[in-house]
PDB file of C-alpha atoms in Angstrom:
ATOM      1  CA  UNK A   1      -0.032  -0.038  -0.331  1.00 50.00           C
ATOM      2  CA  UNK A   2       1.383   3.464  -0.819  1.00 80.00           C
ATOM      3  CA  UNK A   3       1.953   6.139   2.019  1.00 93.00           C
ATOM      4  CA  UNK A   4       0.011   8.998   1.015  1.00 96.00           C
ATOM      5  CA  UNK A   5       1.829  12.521   1.513  1.00 97.00           C
ATOM      6  CA  UNK A   6       1.292  16.072   1.375  1.00 97.00           C
ATOM      7  CA  UNK A   7       3.648  18.163  -0.252  1.00 97.00           C
ATOM      8  CA  UNK A   8       3.205  22.116   0.911  1.00 97.00           C
ATOM      9  CA  UNK A   9       5.409  24.232  -1.221  1.00 95.00           C
ATOM     10  CA  UNK A  10       4.797  27.303  -3.695  1.00 93.00           C
ATOM     11  CA  UNK A  11       7.383  26.427  -6.091  1.00 93.00           C
ATOM     12  CA  UNK A  12       5.180  24.224  -8.461  1.00 94.00           C
ATOM     13  CA  UNK A  13       8.240  23.233 -10.531  1.00 94.00           C
ATOM     14  CA  UNK A  14       9.682  21.701  -7.597  1.00 92.00           C
ATOM     15  CA  UNK A  15       6.476  20.103  -6.391  1.00 94.00           C
ATOM     16  CA  UNK A  16       6.154  18.467 -10.157  1.00 95.00           C
ATOM     17  CA  UNK A  17       9.515  17.236  -9.846  1.00 93.00           C
ATOM     18  CA  UNK A  18       9.365  15.967  -6.348  1.00 94.00           C
ATOM     19  CA  UNK A  19       6.175  14.404  -7.190  1.00 95.00           C
ATOM     20  CA  UNK A  20       7.597  12.420  -9.786  1.00 95.00           C
ATOM     21  CA  UNK A  21      10.106  11.265  -8.154  1.00 95.00           C
ATOM     22  CA  UNK A  22       8.302  10.139  -4.735  1.00 95.00           C
ATOM     23  CA  UNK A  23       6.177   8.233  -7.197  1.00 95.00           C
ATOM     24  CA  UNK A  24       8.901   6.055  -8.608  1.00 95.00           C
ATOM     25  CA  UNK A  25       9.203   5.345  -4.819  1.00 94.00           C
ATOM     26  CA  UNK A  26       5.297   4.048  -4.187  1.00 94.00           C
ATOM     27  CA  UNK A  27       4.450   7.536  -2.496  1.00 96.00           C
ATOM     28  CA  UNK A  28       1.178   8.859  -3.474  1.00 95.00           C
ATOM     29  CA  UNK A  29       1.613  12.456  -3.062  1.00 96.00           C
ATOM     30  CA  UNK A  30      -0.763  15.348  -3.252  1.00 96.00           C
ATOM     31  CA  UNK A  31       0.357  19.283  -3.451  1.00 96.00           C
ATOM     32  CA  UNK A  32      -0.834  22.203  -2.374  1.00 95.00           C
ATOM     33  CA  UNK A  33       1.036  25.714  -2.712  1.00 95.00           C
ATOM     34  CA  UNK A  34      -0.478  28.151  -0.224  1.00 94.00           C
ATOM     35  CA  UNK A  35      -0.297  28.061   3.450  1.00 91.00           C
ATOM     36  CA  UNK A  36      -4.003  29.284   4.039  1.00 89.00           C
ATOM     37  CA  UNK A  37      -5.371  25.832   3.227  1.00 91.00           C
ATOM     38  CA  UNK A  38      -2.403  23.626   4.087  1.00 94.00           C
ATOM     39  CA  UNK A  39      -3.597  23.079   7.616  1.00 93.00           C
ATOM     40  CA  UNK A  40      -7.076  22.009   6.892  1.00 93.00           C
ATOM     41  CA  UNK A  41      -5.893  19.790   4.230  1.00 95.00           C
ATOM     42  CA  UNK A  42      -3.261  18.371   6.288  1.00 95.00           C
ATOM     43  CA  UNK A  43      -5.762  17.501   9.017  1.00 94.00           C
ATOM     44  CA  UNK A  44      -8.225  15.811   6.771  1.00 94.00           C
ATOM     45  CA  UNK A  45      -6.970  12.298   7.778  1.00 91.00           C
ATOM     46  CA  UNK A  46      -5.908  11.436   4.248  1.00 93.00           C
ATOM     47  CA  UNK A  47      -2.207  11.448   4.690  1.00 96.00           C
ATOM     48  CA  UNK A  48       0.251   9.625   6.474  1.00 96.00           C
ATOM     49  CA  UNK A  49       2.988  12.741   6.326  1.00 97.00           C
ATOM     50  CA  UNK A  50       3.239  16.324   5.443  1.00 97.00           C
ATOM     51  CA  UNK A  51       6.193  17.797   3.915  1.00 97.00           C
ATOM     52  CA  UNK A  52       6.079  21.590   4.670  1.00 96.00           C
ATOM     53  CA  UNK A  53       7.939  24.600   3.302  1.00 94.00           C
ATOM     54  CA  UNK A  54       8.270  27.597   5.397  1.00 93.00           C
ATOM     55  CA  UNK A  55       8.110  30.382   2.878  1.00 92.00           C
ATOM     56  CA  UNK A  56       4.323  30.111   1.651  1.00 93.00           C
ATOM     57  CA  UNK A  57       1.718  32.699   0.596  1.00 92.00           C
ATOM     58  CA  UNK A  58      -1.066  33.302   3.150  1.00 90.00           C
ATOM     59  CA  UNK A  59       0.536  31.673   6.195  1.00 93.00           C
ATOM     60  CA  UNK A  60       3.981  30.811   7.236  1.00 94.00           C
ATOM     61  CA  UNK A  61       4.858  27.075   7.469  1.00 94.00           C
ATOM     62  CA  UNK A  62       5.668  27.571  11.002  1.00 95.00           C
ATOM     63  CA  UNK A  63       2.032  29.013  11.271  1.00 95.00           C
ATOM     64  CA  UNK A  64       0.605  25.704   9.341  1.00 96.00           C
ATOM     65  CA  UNK A  65       2.797  23.809  11.572  1.00 96.00           C
ATOM     66  CA  UNK A  66       1.208  25.373  14.778  1.00 96.00           C
ATOM     67  CA  UNK A  67      -2.293  25.028  13.452  1.00 95.00           C
ATOM     68  CA  UNK A  68      -1.578  20.927  12.975  1.00 96.00           C
ATOM     69  CA  UNK A  69       0.219  20.629  16.072  1.00 96.00           C
ATOM     70  CA  UNK A  70      -2.893  21.991  18.196  1.00 95.00           C
ATOM     71  CA  UNK A  71      -4.885  18.764  17.226  1.00 95.00           C
ATOM     72  CA  UNK A  72      -2.680  16.236  15.229  1.00 95.00           C
ATOM     73  CA  UNK A  73       0.270  14.158  15.402  1.00 94.00           C
ATOM     74  CA  UNK A  74       0.643  13.703  11.833  1.00 96.00           C
ATOM     75  CA  UNK A  75       4.594  13.542  10.823  1.00 97.00           C
ATOM     76  CA  UNK A  76       5.715  16.839   9.876  1.00 97.00           C
ATOM     77  CA  UNK A  77       8.930  17.300   7.598  1.00 97.00           C
ATOM     78  CA  UNK A  78      10.093  20.648   7.092  1.00 95.00           C
ATOM     79  CA  UNK A  79      11.727  21.184   3.510  1.00 92.00           C
ATOM     80  CA  UNK A  80      12.774  24.584   3.251  1.00 88.00           C
ATOM     81  CA  UNK A  81      15.651  26.865   1.726  1.00 87.00           C
ATOM     82  CA  UNK A  82      15.725  28.400   5.079  1.00 78.00           C
ATOM     83  CA  UNK A  83      18.747  26.179   6.633  1.00 71.00           C
ATOM     84  CA  UNK A  84      19.867  28.776   9.265  1.00 83.00           C
ATOM     85  CA  UNK A  85      20.141  26.715  12.489  1.00 86.00           C
ATOM     86  CA  UNK A  86      17.483  29.141  14.375  1.00 89.00           C
ATOM     87  CA  UNK A  87      14.848  28.249  11.809  1.00 88.00           C
ATOM     88  CA  UNK A  88      15.394  24.645  12.115  1.00 89.00           C
ATOM     89  CA  UNK A  89      15.328  24.849  16.219  1.00 91.00           C
ATOM     90  CA  UNK A  90      12.149  26.638  15.902  1.00 92.00           C
ATOM     91  CA  UNK A  91      10.705  24.184  13.634  1.00 92.00           C
ATOM     92  CA  UNK A  92      11.677  21.517  15.712  1.00 93.00           C
ATOM     93  CA  UNK A  93      10.181  23.269  18.840  1.00 93.00           C
ATOM     94  CA  UNK A  94       7.150  23.912  17.221  1.00 94.00           C
ATOM     95  CA  UNK A  95       6.928  20.084  16.737  1.00 95.00           C
ATOM     96  CA  UNK A  96       8.487  19.224  13.154  1.00 96.00           C
ATOM     97  CA  UNK A  97       9.596  15.817  13.180  1.00 96.00           C
ATOM     98  CA  UNK A  98      12.418  16.409  10.998  1.00 95.00           C
ATOM     99  CA  UNK A  99      14.018  19.287   9.124  1.00 95.00           C
ATOM    100  CA  UNK A 100      15.718  19.386   5.814  1.00 94.00           C
ATOM    101  CA  UNK A 101      17.526  22.428   4.042  1.00 91.00           C
ATOM    102  CA  UNK A 102      16.996  22.870   0.093  1.00 88.00           C
ATOM    103  CA  UNK A 103      18.493  22.002  -1.931  1.00 87.00           C
ATOM    104  CA  UNK A 104      18.983  18.320  -0.951  1.00 88.00           C
ATOM    105  CA  UNK A 105      19.040  15.205  -2.882  1.00 91.00           C
ATOM    106  CA  UNK A 106      15.635  13.491  -3.347  1.00 91.00           C
ATOM    107  CA  UNK A 107      17.495   9.970  -2.059  1.00 94.00           C
ATOM    108  CA  UNK A 108      18.120  12.030   1.229  1.00 96.00           C
ATOM    109  CA  UNK A 109      14.517  13.168   1.374  1.00 95.00           C
ATOM    110  CA  UNK A 110      13.271   9.711   0.615  1.00 96.00           C
ATOM    111  CA  UNK A 111      15.415   8.141   3.451  1.00 97.00           C
ATOM    112  CA  UNK A 112      14.020  10.982   5.693  1.00 97.00           C
ATOM    113  CA  UNK A 113      10.434  10.358   4.875  1.00 97.00           C
ATOM    114  CA  UNK A 114      10.848   6.281   5.393  1.00 96.00           C
ATOM    115  CA  UNK A 115      12.738   6.884   8.659  1.00 97.00           C
ATOM    116  CA  UNK A 116       9.940   9.025   9.941  1.00 97.00           C
ATOM    117  CA  UNK A 117       7.151   6.752   8.876  1.00 96.00           C
ATOM    118  CA  UNK A 118       8.848   3.796  10.417  1.00 95.00           C
ATOM    119  CA  UNK A 119       9.043   5.576  14.131  1.00 93.00           C
ATOM    120  CA  UNK A 120       5.372   6.899  13.155  1.00 89.00           C
ATOM    121  CA  UNK A 121       3.641   3.636  12.476  1.00 82.00           C
TER     122      UNK A 121
END
C-alpha cells in the first residue's frame, strides 16, 4: 500500500519534480501551494506525512505547523530553503519531526521520509 503524502510548497516546478520522484518510490503525493489551506488539508486524515515549506503565501509554514499541532500528531517534515540553525530549531520546537534544508538530494529526502514513517507507524 502506498503511503499518502501532502507536499506544501509554493514552488510548483519543484513540487512537480518531487511528485514524480516520490511516485517512483511508491509514494502517492498531493501538492498544495499556499499556507492558508494547508493545515485543514493536512488535518483531513487523508495523509500519512506532511512535507512543509516555511515560506508560503498566506500563512508561513511555521503558522501551518502550529495549527496542525493543536490537534494532530501527523508526522511533519520541514523542507525549506531557510537552512539557518535558528529556523530548524524553531521548526523542531514547534513540533516538526524532521528538518531538511533545500536543496537536498531526492534520495536523502526519501530516506528521511521512510525513517519518519517507520518511527510513526
